[in-house]
Coordinates of N, CA and C in Angstrom, one line a residue:
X1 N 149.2 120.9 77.3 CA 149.4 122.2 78.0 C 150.0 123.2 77.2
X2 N 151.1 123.1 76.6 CA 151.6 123.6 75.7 C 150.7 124.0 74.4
X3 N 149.9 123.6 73.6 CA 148.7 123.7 72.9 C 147.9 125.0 73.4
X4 N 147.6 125.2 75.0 CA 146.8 126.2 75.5 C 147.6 127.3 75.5
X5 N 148.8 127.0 75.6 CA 149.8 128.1 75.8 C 149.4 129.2 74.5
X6 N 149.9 127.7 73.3 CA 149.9 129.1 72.3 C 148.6 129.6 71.7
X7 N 147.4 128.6 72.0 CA 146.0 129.1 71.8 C 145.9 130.3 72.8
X8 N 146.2 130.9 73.5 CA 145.9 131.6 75.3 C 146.8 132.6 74.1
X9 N 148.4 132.9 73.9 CA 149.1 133.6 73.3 C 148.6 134.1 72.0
X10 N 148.2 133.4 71.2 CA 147.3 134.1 69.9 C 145.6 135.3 70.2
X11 N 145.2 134.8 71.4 CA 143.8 135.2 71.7 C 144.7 136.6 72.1
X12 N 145.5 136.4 73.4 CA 146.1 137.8 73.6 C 146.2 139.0 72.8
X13 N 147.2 138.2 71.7 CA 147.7 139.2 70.5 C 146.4 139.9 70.2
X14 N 145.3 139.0 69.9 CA 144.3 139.6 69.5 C 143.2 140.7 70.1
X15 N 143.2 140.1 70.9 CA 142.8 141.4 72.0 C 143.1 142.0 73.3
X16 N 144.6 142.5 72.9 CA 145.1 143.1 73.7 C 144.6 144.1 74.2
X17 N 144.9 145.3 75.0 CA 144.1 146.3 75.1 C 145.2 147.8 75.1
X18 N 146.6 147.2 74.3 CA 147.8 148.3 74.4 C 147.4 149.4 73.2
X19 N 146.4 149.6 72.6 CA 146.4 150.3 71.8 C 147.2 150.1 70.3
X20 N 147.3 149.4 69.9 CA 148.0 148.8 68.5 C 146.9 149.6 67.6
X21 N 145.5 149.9 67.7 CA 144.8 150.0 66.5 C 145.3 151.2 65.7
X22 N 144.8 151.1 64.7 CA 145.1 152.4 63.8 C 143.5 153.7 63.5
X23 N 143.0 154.5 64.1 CA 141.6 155.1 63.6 C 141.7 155.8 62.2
X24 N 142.6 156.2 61.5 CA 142.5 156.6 60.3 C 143.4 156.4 59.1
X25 N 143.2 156.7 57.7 CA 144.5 156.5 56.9 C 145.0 157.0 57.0
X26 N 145.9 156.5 56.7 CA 147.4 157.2 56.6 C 148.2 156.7 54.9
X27 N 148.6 157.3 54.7 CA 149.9 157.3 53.2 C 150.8 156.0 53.3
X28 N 150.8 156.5 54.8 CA 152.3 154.7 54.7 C 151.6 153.8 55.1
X29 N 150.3 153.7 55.3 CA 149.3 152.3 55.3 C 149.8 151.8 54.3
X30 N 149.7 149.5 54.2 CA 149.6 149.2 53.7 C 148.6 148.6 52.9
X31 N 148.4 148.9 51.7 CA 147.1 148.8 51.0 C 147.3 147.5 50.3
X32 N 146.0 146.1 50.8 CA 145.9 144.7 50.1 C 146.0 144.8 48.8
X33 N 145.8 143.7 48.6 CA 145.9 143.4 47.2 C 144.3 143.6 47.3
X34 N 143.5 143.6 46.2 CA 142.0 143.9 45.9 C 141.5 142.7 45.5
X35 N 141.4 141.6 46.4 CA 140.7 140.0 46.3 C 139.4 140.6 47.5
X36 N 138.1 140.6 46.5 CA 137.1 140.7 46.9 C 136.9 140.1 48.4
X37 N 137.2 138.7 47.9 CA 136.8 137.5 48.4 C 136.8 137.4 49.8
X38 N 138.3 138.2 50.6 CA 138.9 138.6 51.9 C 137.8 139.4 52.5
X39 N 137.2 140.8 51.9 CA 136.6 141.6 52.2 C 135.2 141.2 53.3
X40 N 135.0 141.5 54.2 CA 133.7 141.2 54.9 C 134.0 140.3 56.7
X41 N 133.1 140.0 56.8 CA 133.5 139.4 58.4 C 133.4 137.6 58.0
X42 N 134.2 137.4 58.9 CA 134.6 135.6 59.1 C 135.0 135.4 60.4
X43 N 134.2 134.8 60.8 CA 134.3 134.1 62.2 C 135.1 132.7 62.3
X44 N 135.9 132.4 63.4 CA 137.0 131.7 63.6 C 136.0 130.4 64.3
X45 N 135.9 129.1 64.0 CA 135.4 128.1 64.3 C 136.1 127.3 64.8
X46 N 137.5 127.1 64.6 CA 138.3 126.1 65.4 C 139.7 126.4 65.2
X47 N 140.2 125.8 66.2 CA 142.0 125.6 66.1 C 142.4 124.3 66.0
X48 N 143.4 123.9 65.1 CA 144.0 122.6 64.8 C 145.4 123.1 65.2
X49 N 146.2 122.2 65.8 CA 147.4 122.0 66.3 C 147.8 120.5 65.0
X50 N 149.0 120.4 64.4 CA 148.9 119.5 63.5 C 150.2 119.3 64.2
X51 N 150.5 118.6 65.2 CA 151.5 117.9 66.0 C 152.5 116.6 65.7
X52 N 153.9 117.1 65.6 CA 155.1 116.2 65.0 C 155.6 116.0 66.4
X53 N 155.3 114.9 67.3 CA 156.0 114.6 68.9 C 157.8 114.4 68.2
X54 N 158.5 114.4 69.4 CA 160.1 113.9 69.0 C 160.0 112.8 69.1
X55 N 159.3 111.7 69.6 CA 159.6 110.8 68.4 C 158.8 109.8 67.3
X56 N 158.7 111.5 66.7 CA 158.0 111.3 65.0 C 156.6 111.1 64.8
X57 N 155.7 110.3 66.1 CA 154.7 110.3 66.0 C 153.9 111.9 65.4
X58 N 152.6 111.5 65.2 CA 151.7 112.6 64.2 C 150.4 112.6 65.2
X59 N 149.9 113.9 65.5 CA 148.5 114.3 66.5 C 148.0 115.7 65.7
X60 N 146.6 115.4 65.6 CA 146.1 116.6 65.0 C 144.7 116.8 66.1
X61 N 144.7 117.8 66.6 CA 143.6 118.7 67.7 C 143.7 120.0 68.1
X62 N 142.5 120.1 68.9 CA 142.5 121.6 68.9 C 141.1 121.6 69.4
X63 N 140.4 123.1 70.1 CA 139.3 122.6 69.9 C 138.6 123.8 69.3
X64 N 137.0 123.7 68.8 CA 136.2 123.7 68.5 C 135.7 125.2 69.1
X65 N 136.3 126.6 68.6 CA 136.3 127.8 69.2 C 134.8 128.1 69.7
X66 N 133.7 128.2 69.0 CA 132.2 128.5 69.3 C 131.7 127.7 70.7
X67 N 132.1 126.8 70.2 CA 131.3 125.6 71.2 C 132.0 125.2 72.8
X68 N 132.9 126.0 72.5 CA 133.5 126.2 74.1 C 133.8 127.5 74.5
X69 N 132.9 128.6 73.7 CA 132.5 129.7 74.8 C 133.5 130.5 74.1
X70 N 134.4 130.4 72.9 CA 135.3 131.6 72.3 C 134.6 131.9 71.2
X71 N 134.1 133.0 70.4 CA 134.0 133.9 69.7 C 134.9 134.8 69.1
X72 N 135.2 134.2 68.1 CA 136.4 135.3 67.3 C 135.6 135.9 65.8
X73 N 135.8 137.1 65.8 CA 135.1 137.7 64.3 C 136.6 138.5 64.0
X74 N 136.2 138.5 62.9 CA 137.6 139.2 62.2 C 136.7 139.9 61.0
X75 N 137.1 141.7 60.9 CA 136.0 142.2 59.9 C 137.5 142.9 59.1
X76 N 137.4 143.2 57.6 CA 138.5 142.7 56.7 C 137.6 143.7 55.6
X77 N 138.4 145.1 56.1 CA 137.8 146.2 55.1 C 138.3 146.3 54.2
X78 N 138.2 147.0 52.7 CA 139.0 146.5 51.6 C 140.3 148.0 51.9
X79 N 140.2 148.9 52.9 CA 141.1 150.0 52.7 C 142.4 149.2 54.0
X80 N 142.2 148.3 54.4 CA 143.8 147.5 54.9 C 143.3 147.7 56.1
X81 N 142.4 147.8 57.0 CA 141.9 147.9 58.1 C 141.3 146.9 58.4
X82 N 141.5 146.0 59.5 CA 141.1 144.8 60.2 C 140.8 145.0 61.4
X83 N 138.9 144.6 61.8 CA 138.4 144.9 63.3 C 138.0 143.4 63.9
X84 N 139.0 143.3 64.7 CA 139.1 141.9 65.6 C 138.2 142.1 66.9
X85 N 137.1 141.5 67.1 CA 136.5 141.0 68.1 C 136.3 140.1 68.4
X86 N 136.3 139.5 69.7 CA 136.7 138.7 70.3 C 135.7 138.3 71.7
X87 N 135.0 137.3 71.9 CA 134.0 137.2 73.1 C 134.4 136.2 73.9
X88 N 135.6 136.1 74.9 CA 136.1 134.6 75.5 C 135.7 135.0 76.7
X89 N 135.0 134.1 77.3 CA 134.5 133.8 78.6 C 133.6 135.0 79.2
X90 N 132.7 135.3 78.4 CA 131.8 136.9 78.6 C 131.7 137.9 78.2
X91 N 133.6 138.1 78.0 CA 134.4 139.6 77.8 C 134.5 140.3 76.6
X92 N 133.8 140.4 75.8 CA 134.2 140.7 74.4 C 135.0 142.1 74.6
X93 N 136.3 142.0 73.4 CA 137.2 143.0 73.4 C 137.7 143.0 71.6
X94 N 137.1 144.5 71.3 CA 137.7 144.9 69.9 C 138.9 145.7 69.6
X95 N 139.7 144.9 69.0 CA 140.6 145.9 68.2 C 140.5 146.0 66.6
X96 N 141.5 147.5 65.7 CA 141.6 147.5 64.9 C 143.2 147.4 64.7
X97 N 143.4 146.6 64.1 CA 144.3 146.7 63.7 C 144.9 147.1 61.8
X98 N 145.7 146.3 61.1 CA 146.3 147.1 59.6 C 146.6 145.2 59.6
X99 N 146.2 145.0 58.1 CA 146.2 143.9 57.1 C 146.6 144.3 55.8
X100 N 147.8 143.1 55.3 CA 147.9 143.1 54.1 C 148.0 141.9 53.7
X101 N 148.0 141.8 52.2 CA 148.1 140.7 51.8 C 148.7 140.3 50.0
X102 N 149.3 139.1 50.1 CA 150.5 139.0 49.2 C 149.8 137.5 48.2
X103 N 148.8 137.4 47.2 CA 148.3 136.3 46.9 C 149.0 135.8 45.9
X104 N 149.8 134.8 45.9 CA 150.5 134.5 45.0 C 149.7 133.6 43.8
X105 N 148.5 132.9 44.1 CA 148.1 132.4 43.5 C 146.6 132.3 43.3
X106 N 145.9 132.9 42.9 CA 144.0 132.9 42.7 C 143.6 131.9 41.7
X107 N 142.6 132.0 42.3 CA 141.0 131.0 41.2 C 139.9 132.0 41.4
X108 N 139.1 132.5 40.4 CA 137.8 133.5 40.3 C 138.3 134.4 41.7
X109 N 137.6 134.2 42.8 CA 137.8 135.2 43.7 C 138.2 134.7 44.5
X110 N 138.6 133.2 45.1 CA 139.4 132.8 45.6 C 141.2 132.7 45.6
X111 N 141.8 132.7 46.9 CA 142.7 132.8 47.3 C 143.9 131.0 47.4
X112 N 144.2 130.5 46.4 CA 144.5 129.3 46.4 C 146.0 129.4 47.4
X113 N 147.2 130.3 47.0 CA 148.3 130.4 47.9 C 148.0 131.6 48.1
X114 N 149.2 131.7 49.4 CA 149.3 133.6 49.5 C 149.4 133.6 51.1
X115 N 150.4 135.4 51.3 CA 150.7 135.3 52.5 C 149.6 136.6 53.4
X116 N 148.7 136.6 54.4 CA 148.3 137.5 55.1 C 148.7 137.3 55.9
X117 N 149.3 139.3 56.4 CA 150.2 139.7 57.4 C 149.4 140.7 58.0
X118 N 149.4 140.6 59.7 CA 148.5 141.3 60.3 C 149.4 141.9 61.2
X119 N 149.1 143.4 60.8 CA 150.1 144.3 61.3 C 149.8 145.4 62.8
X120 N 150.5 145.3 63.7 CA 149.8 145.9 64.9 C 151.2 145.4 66.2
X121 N 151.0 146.2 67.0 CA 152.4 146.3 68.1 C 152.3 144.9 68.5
X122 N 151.3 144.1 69.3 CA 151.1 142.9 69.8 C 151.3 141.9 68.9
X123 N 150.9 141.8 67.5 CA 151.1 140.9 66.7 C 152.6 140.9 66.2
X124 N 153.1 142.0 66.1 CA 154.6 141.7 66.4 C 155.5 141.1 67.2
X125 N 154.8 141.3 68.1 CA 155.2 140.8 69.7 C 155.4 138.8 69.6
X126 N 154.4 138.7 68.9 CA 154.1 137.3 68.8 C 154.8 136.7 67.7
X127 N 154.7 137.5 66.4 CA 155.4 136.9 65.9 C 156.8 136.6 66.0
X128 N 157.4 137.9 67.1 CA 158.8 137.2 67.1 C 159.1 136.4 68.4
X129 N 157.8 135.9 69.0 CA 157.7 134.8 70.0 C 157.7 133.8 69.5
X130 N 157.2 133.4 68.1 CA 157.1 132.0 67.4 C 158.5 132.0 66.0
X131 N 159.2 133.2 66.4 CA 160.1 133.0 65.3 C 160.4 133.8 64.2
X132 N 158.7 134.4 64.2 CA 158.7 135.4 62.7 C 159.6 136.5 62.8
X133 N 160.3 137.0 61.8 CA 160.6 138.5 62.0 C 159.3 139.7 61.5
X134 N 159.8 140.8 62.1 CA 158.3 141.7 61.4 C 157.5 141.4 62.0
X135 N 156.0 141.6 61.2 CA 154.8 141.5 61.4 C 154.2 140.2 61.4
X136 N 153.0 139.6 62.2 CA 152.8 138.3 61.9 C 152.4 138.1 60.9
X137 N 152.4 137.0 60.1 CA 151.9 136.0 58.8 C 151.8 135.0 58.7
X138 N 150.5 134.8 58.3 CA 149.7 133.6 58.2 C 150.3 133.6 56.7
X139 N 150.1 131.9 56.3 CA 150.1 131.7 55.2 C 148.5 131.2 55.2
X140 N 147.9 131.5 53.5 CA 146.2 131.9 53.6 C 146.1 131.1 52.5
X141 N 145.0 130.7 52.8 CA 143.8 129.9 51.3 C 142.4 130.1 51.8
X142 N 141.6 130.7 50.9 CA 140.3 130.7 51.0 C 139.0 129.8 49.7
X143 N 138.2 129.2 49.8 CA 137.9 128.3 49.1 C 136.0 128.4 49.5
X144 N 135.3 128.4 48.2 CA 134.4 128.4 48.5 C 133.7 127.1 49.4
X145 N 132.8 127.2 50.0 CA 132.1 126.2 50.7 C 130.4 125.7 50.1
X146 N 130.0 125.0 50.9 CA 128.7 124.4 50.9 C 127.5 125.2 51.0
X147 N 126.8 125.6 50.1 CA 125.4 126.5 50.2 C 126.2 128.2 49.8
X148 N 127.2 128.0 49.1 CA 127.5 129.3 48.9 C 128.8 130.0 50.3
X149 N 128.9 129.7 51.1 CA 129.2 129.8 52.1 C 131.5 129.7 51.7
X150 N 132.1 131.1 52.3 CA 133.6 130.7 52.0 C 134.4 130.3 53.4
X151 N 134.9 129.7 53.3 CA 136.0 129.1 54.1 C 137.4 129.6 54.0
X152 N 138.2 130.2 55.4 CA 139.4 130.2 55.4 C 140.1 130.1 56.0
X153 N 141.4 129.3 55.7 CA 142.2 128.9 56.3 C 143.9 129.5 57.2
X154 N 144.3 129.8 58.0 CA 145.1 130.8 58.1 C 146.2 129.4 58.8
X155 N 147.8 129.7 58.7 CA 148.3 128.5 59.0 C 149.6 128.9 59.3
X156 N 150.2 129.1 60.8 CA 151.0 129.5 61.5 C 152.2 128.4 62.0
X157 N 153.2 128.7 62.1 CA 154.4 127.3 62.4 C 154.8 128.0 64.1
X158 N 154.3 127.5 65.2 CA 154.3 127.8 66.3 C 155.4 126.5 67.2
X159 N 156.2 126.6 66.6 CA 157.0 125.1 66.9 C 157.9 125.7 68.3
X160 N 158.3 126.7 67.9 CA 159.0 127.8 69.2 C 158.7 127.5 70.3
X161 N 157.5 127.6 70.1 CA 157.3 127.5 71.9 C 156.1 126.4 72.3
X162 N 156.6 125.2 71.6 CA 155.9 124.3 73.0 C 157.3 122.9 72.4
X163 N 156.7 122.5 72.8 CA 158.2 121.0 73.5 C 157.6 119.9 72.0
X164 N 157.3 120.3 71.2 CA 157.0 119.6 69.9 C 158.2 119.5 68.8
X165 N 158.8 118.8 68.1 CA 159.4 118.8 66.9 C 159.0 119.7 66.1
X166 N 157.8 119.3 65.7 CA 156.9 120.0 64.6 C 155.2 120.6 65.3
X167 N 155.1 122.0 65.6 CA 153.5 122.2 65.8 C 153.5 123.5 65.1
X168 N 152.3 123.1 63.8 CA 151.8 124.1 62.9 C 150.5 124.3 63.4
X169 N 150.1 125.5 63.5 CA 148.7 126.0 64.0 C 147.7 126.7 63.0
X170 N 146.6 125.5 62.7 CA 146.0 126.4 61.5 C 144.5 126.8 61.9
X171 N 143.9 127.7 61.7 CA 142.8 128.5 62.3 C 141.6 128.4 60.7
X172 N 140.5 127.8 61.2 CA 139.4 127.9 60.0 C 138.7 128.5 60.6
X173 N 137.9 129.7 59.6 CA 136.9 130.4 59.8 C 135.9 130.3 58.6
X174 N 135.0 130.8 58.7 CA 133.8 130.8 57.9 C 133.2 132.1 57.8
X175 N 132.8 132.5 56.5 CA 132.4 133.8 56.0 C 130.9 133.6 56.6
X176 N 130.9 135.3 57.2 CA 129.6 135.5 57.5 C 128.4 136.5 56.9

């Protein structure tokens, strides 16, 4: 139950409808680091809950975003603008929101460590629902895939709010 909570709480953030987006630049935008590789749309394919019960046992689930009727796209302009759309249960709802990003460590155009921070009123809201101060952040790795195809990984510590010792929430998407 707890699991839906924070899956149900992240979708929100995402398409809320408070107005968080940003329509133009601005000077105090924050501008990414220039890793190609981010650049373009990736669609969100599944959630993993990687579950520490209290006592100690280990559970990894989640489900399978596409295949149960959620659609998540995430488009990842290189001037620090991010357009989140979202299609759960018919309703598709876009926001823009402001991205940045901190890669501490590359390979060619890949993202091996590094922190992406998705900035906007609601994702604030969340992050300091799960703990964060500031703006939300994922910690990021992106890695090429099969047939050419990139894969990315986003990986949130959502322990705050469900009845778990330990629940990290990590989100894979796939370049489109």
């Amino acid at each position: 139950m707890k699991k839906i909570l924070v899956y149900s709480l992240l979708a929100a953030v995402l398409f809320g409808n408070s107005g968080a987006g940003c329509s133009s630049k601005n000077s105090d935008d924050p501008q990414p680091q220039q890793i190609t590789s981010l650049v373009g749309k990736w669609e969100a394919i599944r959630a993993l809950y990687h579950i520490t019960k209290q006592d100690g046992t280990t559970l990894s689930t989640g489900p399978e975003l596409k295949s149960k009727g959620t659609v998540i796209i995430w488009e990842f302009f290189s001037d620090g603008r991010l357009k989140a759309t979202g299609d759960i249960d018919g309703s598709t709802k876009t926001r823009e929101v402001r991205w940045s990003l901190n890669a501490k460590r590359t390979s060619g155009i890949g993202i091996e460590e590094g922190k992406l921070t998705i900035i906007g009123k609601e994702e604030r809201e969340f992050a300091q629902l799960i703990g964060q101060t500031g703006d939300l952040t994922y910690d990021i790795q992106t890695v090429d895939g099969i047939n050419g195809s990139a894969a990315m990984f986003l990986e949130v510590d959502a322990t705050k709010v469900g009845p778990y010792k330990k629940n990290i929430l990590t989100y894979v998407y796939h370049k489109l």
